[in-house]
Coordinates of C-alpha atoms and ligand atoms in Angstrom, one line a residue:
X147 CA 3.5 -28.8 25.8
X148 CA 4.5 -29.5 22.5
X149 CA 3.6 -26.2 20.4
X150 CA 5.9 -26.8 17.1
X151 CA 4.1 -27.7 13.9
X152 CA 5.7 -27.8 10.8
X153 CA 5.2 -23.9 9.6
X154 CA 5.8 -22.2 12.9
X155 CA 9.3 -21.0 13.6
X156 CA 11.1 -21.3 16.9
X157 CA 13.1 -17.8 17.7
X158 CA 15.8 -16.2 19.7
X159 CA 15.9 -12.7 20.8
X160 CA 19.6 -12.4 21.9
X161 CA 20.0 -8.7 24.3
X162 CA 16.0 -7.9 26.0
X163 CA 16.9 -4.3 26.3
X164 CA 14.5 -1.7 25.0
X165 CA 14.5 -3.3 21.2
X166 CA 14.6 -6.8 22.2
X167 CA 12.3 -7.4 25.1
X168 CA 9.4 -5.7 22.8
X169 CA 10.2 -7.4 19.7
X170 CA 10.3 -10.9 22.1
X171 CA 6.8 -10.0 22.9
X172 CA 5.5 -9.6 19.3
X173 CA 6.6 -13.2 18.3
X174 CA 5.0 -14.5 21.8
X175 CA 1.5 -12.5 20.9
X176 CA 1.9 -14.3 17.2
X177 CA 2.2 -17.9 19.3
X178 CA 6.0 -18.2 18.1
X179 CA 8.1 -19.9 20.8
X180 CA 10.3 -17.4 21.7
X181 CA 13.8 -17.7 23.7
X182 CA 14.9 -14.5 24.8
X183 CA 18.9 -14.3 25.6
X184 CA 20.3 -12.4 28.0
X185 CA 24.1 -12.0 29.8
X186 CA 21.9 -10.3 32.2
X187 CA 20.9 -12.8 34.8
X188 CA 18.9 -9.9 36.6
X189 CA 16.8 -9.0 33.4
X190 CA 16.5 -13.4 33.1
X191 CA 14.7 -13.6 36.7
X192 CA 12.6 -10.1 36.5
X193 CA 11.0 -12.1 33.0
X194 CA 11.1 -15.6 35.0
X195 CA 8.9 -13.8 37.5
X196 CA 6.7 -11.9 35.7
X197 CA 8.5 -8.0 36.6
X198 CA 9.1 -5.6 33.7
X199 CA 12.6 -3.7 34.2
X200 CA 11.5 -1.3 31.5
X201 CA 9.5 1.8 32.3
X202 CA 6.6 1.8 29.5
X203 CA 6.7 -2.0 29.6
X204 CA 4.4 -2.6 32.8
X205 CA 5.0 -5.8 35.4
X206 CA 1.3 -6.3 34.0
X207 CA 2.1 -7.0 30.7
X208 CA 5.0 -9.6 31.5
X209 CA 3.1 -11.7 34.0
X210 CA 0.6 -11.9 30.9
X211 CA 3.2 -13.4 28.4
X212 CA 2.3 -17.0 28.0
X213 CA 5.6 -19.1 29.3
X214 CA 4.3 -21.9 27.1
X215 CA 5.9 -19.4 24.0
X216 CA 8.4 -17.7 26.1
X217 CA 11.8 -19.0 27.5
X218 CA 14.0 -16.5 29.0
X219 CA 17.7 -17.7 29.5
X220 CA 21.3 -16.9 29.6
X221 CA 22.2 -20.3 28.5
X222 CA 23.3 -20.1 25.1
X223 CA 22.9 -24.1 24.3
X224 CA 19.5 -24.1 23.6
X225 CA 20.7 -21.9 20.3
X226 CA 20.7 -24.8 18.9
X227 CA 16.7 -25.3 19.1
X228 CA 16.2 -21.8 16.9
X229 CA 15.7 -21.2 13.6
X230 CA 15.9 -17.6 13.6
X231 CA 18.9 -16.0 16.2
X232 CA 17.7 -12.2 16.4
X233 CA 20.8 -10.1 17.8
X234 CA 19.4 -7.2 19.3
X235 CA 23.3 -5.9 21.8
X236 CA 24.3 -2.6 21.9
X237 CA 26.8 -0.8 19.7
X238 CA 28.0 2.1 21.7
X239 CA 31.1 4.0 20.8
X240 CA 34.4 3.0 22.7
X241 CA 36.3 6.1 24.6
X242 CA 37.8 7.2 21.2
X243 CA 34.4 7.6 20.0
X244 CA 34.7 4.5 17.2
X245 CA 32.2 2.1 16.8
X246 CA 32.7 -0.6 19.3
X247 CA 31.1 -3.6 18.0
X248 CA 32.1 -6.2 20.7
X249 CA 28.9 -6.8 22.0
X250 CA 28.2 -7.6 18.6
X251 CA 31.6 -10.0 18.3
X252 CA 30.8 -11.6 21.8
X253 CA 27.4 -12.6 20.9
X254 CA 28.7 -14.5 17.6
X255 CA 31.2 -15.9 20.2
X256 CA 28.8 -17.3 22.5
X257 CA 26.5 -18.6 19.7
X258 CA 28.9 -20.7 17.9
X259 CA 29.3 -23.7 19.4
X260 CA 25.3 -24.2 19.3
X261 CA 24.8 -23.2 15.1
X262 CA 23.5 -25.5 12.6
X263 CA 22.7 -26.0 9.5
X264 CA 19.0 -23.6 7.9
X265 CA 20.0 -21.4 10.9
X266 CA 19.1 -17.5 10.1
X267 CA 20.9 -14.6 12.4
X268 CA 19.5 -11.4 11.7
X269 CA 21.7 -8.6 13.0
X270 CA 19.1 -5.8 14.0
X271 CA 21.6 -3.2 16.2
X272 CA 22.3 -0.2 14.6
X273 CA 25.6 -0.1 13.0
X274 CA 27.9 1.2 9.9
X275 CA 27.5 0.0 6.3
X276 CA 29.5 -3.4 6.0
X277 CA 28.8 -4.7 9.3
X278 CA 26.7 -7.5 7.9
X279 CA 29.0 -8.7 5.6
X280 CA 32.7 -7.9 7.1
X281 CA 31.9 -9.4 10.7
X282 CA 28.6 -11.6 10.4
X283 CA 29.1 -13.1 7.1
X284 CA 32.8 -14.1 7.7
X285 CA 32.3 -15.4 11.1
X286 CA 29.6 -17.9 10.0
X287 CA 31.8 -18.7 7.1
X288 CA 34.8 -19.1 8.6
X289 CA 32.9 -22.2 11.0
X290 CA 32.0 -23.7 7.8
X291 CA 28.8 -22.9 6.8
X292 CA 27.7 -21.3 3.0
X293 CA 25.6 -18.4 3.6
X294 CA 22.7 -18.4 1.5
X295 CA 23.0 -22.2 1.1
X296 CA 22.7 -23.8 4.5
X297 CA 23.0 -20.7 6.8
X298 CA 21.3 -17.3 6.0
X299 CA 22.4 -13.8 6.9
X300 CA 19.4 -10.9 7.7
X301 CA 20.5 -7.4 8.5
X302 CA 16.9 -5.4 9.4
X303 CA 17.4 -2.2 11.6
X304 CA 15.1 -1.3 14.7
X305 CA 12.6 1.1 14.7
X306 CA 11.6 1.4 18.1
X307 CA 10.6 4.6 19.5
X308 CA 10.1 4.1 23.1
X309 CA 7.0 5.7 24.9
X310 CA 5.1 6.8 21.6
X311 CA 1.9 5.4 22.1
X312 CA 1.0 6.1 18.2
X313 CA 3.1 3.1 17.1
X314 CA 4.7 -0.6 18.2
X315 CA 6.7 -3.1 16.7
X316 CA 4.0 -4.6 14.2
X317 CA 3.4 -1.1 12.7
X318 CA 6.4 0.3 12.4
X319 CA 7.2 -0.6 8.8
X320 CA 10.5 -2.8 8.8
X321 CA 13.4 -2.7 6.5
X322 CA 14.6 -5.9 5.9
X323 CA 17.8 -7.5 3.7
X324 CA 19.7 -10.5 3.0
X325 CA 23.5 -11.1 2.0
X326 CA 22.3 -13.1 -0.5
X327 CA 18.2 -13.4 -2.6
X328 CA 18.0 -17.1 -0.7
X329 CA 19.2 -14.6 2.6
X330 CA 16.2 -11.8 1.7
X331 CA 13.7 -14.2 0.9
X332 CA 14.1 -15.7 4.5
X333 CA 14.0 -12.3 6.1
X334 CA 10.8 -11.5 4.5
X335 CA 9.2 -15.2 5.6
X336 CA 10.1 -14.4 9.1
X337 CA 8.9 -10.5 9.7
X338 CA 6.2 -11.3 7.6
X339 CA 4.5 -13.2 10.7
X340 CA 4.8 -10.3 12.8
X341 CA 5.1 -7.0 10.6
X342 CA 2.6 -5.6 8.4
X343 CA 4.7 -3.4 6.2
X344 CA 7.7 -5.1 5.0
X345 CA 10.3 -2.6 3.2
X346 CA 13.2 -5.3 1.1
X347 CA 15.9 -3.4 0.6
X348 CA 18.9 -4.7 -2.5
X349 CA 21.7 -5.4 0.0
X350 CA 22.5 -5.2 3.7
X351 CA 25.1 -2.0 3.5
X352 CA 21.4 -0.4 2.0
X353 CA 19.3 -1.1 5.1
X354 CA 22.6 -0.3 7.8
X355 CA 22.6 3.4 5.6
X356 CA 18.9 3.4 5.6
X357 CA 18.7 3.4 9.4
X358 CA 21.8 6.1 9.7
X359 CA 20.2 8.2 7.6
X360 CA 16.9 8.2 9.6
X361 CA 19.2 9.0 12.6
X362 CA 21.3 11.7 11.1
X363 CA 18.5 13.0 9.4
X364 CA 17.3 14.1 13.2
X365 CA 20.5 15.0 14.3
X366 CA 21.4 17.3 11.9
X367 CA 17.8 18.8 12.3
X368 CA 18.1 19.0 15.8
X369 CA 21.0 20.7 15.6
X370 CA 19.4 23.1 13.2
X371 CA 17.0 24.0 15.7
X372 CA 19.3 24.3 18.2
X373 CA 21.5 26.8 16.2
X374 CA 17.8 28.7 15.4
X375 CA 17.0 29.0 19.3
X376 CA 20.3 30.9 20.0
X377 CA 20.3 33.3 17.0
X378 CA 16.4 33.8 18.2
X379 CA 17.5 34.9 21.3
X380 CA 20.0 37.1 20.7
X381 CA 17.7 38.9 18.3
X382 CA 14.9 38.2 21.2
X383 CA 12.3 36.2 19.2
X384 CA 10.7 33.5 20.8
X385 CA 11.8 30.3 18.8
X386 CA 8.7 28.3 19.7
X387 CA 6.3 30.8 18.1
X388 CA 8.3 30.5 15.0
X389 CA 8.7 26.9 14.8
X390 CA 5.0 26.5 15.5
X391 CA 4.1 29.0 12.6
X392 CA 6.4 27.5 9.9
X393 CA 4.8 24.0 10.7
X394 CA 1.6 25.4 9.7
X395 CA 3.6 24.5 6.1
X396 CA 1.5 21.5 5.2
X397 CA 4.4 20.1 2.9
X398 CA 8.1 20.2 2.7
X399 CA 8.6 21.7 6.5
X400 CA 8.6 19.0 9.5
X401 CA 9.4 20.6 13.5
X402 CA 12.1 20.0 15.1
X403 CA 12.2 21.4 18.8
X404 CA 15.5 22.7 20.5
X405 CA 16.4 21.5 24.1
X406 CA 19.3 21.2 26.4
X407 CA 21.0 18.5 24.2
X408 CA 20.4 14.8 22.6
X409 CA 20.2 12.0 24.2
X410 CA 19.7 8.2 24.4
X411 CA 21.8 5.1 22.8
X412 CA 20.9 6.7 18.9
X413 CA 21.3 10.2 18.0
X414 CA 24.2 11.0 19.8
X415 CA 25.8 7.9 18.9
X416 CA 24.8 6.4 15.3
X417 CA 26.1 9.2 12.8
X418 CA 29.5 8.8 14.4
X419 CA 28.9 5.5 13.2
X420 CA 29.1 6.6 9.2
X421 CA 31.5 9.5 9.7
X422 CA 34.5 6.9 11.4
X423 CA 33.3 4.6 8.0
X424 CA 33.2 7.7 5.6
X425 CA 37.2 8.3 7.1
X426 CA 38.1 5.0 5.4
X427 CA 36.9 6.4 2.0
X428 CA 38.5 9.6 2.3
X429 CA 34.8 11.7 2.6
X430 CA 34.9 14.4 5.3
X431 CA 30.8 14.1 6.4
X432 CA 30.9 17.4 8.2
X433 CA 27.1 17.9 7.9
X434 CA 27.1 15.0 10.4
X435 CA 30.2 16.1 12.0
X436 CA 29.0 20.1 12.9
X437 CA 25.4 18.9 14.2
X438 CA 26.8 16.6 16.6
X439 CA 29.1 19.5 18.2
X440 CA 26.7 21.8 18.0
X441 CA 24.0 19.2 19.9
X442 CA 27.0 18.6 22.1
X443 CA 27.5 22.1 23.0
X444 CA 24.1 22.9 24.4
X445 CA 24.3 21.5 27.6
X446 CA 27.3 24.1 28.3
X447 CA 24.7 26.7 27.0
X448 CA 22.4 25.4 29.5
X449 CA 24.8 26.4 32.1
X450 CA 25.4 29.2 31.0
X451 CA 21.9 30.2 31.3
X452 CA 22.1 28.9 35.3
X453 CA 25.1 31.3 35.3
X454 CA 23.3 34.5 34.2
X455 CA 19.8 33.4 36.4
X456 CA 22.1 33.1 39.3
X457 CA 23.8 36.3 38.7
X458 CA 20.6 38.1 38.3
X459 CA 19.7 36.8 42.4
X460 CA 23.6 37.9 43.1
X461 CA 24.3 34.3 43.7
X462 CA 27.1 32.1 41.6
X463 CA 27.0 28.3 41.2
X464 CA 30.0 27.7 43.5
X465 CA 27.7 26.5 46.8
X466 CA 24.3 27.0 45.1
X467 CA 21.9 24.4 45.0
X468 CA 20.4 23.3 41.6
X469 CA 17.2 20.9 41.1
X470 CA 17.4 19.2 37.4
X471 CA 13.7 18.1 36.3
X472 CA 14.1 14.8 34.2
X473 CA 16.6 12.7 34.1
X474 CA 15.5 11.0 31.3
X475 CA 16.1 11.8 27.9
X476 CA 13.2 12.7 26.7
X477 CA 10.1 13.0 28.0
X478 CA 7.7 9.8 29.3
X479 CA 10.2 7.4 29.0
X480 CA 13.0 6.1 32.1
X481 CA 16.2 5.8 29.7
X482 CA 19.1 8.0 31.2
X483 CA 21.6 6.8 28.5
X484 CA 23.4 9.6 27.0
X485 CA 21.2 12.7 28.6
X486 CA 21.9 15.8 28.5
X487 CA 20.6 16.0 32.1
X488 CA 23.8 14.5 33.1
X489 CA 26.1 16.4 31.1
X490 CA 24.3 19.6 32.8
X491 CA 24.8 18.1 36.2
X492 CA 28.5 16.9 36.0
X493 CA 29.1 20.5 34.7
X494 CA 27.3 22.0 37.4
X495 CA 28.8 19.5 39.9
X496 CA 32.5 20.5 38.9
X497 CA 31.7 24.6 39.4
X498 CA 31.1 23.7 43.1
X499 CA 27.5 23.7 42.6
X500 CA 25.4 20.8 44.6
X501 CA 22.8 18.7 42.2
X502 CA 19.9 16.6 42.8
X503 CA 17.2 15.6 40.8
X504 CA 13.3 14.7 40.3
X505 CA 12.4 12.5 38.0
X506 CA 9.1 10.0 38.1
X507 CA 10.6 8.1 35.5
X508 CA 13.8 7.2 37.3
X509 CA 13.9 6.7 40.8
X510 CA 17.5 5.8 41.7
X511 CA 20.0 7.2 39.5
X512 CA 21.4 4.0 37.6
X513 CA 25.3 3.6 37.8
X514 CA 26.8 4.5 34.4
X515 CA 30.3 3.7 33.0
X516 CA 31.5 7.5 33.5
X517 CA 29.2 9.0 35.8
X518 CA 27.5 7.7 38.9
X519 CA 25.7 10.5 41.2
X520 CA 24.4 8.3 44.0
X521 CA 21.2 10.3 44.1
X522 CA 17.2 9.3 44.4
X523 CA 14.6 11.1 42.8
X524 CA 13.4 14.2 45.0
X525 CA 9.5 14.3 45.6
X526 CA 8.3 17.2 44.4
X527 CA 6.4 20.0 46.4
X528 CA 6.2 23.3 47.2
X529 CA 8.6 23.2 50.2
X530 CA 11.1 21.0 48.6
X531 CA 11.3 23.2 45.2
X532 CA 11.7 26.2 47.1
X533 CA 14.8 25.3 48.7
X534 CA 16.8 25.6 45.9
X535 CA 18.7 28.4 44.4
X536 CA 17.5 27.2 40.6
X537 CA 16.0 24.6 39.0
X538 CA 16.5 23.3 35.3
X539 CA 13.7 21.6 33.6
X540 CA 15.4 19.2 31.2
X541 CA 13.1 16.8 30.3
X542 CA 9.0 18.0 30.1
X543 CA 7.4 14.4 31.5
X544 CA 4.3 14.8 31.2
X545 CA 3.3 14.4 35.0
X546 CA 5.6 17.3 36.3
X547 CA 3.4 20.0 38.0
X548 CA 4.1 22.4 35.7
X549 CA 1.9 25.0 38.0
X550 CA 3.7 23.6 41.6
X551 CA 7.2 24.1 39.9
X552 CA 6.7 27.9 38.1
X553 CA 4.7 29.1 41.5
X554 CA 7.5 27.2 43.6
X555 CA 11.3 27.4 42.0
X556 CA 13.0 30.7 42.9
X557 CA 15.2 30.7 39.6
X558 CA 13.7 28.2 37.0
X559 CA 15.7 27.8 33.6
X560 CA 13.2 26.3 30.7
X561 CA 14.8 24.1 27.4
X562 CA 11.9 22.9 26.7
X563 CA 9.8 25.9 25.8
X564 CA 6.9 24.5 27.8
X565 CA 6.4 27.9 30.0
X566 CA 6.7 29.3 26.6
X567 CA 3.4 28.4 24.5
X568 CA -0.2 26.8 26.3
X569 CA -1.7 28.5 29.3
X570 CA 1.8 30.0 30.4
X571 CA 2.4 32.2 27.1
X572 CA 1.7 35.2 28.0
X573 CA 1.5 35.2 31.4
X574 CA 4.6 37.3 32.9
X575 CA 6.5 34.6 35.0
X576 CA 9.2 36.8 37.1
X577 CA 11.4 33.6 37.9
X578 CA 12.0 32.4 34.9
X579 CA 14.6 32.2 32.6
X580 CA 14.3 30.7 29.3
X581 CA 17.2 29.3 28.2
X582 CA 17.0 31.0 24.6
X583 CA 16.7 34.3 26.4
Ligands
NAD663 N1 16.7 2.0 22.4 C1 16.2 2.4 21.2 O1 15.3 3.2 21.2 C2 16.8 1.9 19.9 C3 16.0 2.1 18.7 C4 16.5 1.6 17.5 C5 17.7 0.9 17.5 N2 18.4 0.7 18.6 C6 19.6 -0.1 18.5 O2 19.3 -1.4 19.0 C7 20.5 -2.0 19.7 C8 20.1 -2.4 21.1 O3 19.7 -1.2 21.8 P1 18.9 -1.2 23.2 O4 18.4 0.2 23.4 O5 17.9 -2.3 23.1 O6 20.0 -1.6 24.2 P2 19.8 -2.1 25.7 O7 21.1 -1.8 26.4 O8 18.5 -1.7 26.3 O9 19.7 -3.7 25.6 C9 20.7 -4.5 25.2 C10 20.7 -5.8 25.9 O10 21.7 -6.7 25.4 C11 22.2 -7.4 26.5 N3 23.5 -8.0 26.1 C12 24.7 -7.3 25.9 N4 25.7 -8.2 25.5 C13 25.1 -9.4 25.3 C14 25.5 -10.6 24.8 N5 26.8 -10.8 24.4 N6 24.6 -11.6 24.7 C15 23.3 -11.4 25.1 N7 22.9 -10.3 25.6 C16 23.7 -9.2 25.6 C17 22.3 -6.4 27.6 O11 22.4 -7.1 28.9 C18 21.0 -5.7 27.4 O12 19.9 -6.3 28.1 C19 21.5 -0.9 19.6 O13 22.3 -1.1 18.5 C20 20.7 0.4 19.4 O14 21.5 1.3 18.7 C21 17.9 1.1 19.8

């Protein structure tokens, strides 16, 4: 079927990860043929046959995507039949902890035999100020083409927050800019279609800060909270209680909750992202610079709390074995990138201490590039949780048994502060160690 008619846009969504696949979907609902890009020729045939490979995306809601407006390949020719290239690849940070933009610079590669003139690329991965201009801009004009004349350059970061059911795609409100007015006028036209709230901001290095900042902005309150939670402890005040009571401040105060670390492919990656760009102008960002050590600290504080629970039972982590509830770095969701659950294992792990897991998220740990623990998630009951010497509860999913694990676990260590507040408050619990104790 032929469904092009002359105001409809043909687009491609190049990386279906957790921003792209969604955003895919929104230009399917809208009846925009869609071509979704992948290097990932597993992720192609999950879509081909109707399987999600993302947890809060279900199988269900793939096999209902209508293949009349949706073409998932990994062949880059058909480039050629979009208007609008979408780049949606990671930008991780290489083992120096730069900015490692070459999933970036490998999908301009593959794309450039196949551009032609009215084309638009809009760069949505998170990256530093200048991105747009310094490695999109002069790739497209060094193959010819005059941006804002016959080729237009879109930089418009991602909101996504995977797992809150209070937003999606279409209602997060979307910052959009262009390299040139031509460039901003395009990127309005096209996440018009989809978006309700369009935000134009006056150049691209404005929208790259803009989404930094939002990310920093957590960090560094994070962090914050983090730094509370152990002064709280020491001076034994429960931190929850006081977070709770300072957000009855209806203005000027927003929570931020403690835990055993950040997690995921933004917070603990993004600000790094500014602070190796501030380097180049001589700024030291050491807001940015002391939040992400401290967040990176706390899974050793986690530990440390194992250590003193374990003492307490006359036991020591050499030979004991630990249970870490939620893989996954926050709760709901089935993303183990960057957890802090894995930082507490490999640091449990390499005290002689042996590790497993439960998490109904994740059901096979998935290989990473520096850790891979060959472990399935361990059915909860009451005879499994019993047999270990402690167990950590890292990430508070929802459908944990939060009365099978407290009644169950001989040692149970808390960074989450959910034995803390609801039915458990003030109920003595004799097992349990909260990690701000
Ligand atoms: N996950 C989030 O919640 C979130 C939120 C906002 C912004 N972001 C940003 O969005 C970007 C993507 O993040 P993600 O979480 O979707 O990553 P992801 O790893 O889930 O997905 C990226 C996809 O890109 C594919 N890919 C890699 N190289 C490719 C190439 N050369 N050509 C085609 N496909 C390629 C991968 O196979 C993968 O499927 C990052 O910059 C991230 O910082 C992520």
């Amino acid at each position: 079927m032929n469904i092009k008619s002359k105001n409809t846009i043909t687009v491609g969504v190049i990386g279906l990860g957790y921003v792209g696949l969604p955003l895919a979907m929104l230009f399917i609902k809208n009846k925009i043929l869609t071509y979704g890009f992948d290097i990932d020729q597993n992720k192609i045939d999950n879509l081909k046959e109707g399987k999600s490979y993302i947890g809060h995306i279900s199988s269900n809601d793939i096999n209902s995507i209508d293949d009349n407006y949706f073409k998932p390949t990994i062949d880059f020719s058909k480039i050629s039949l979009c208007d609008v290239m979408i780049i949606c690849v990671p930008t991780p940070l290489n083992a120096n902890r730069e900015p490692d933009l070459s999933f970036v610079t490998s999908t301009l590669d593959s794309i450039k035999p196949y551009l032609r003139d009215g084309q638009t690329i809009s760069l949505e991965s998170t990256t530093y100020p200048g991105t747009t201009r310094d490695v999109i801009v002069k790739n497209i004009e060094n193959e010819g083409f005059e941006v804002g004349k016959n080729f237009y350059i879109v930089y418009s970061p991602e909101r996504e927050d995977p797992g809150n059911k209070n937003f999606d795609v279409s209602t997060i409100p979307k910052i959009v800019s262009g390299h040139t007015k031509n460039c901003l006028n395009k990127a309005i036209s096209i996440y018009s279609r989809i978006i309700h709230n369009i935000v134009p901001v006056s150049s691209t290095e404005s929208a790259e800060m803009a989404k930094l900042l939002e990310n920093i902005y957590r960090s560094i309150n994070i962090g914050l909270a983090n730094e509370m939670k152990i002064l709280a402890n020491t001076m034994d005040i429960d931190i929850f209680e006081v977070i709770n009571a300072a957000a009855t401040k209806p203005f000027g105060f927003n929570a931020f909750y403690p835990g055993p670390g950040i997690g995921g492919h933004c917070i603990p990656i993004d600000p790094f992202y500014l602070t190796w760009k501030a380097r180049e102008y001589g700024v030291n960002t050491k807001f940015i610079e002391l939040a992400g050590e401290f967040n990176n600290e706390m899974p050793k504080y986690v530990v440390k709390r194992l250590v003193h629970g374990l003492n307490l039972n006359k036991k020591c982590i050499n030979g004991s074995k630990i249970l870490i509830l939620g893989l996954a770095y926050k709760k709901n969701i089935d993303d183990q990138r960057e957890s802090p659950s894995i930082n507490i294992m490999e640091l449990i792990k390499n005290q002689g201490g042996y590790v497993e897991y439960s998490d109904p998220h994740i059901p096979k740990f998935k290989e990473m590039r520096n850790f891979d623990f060959k472990l399935s998630s361990e059915c909860l009951t009451s005879k499994s949780i019993a047999k270990y010497d402690a167990v950590i509860l890292c990430t508070d999913h929802d459908n944990f048994d939060y009365d099978l694990i407290i009644d169950n676990a001989k040692l149970l260590i808390d960074t989450r502060g959910t034995y803390s507040t609801g039915k458990y408050k003030n109920k003595k619990l004799n097992n349990l160690i909260k990690s701000w104790l």
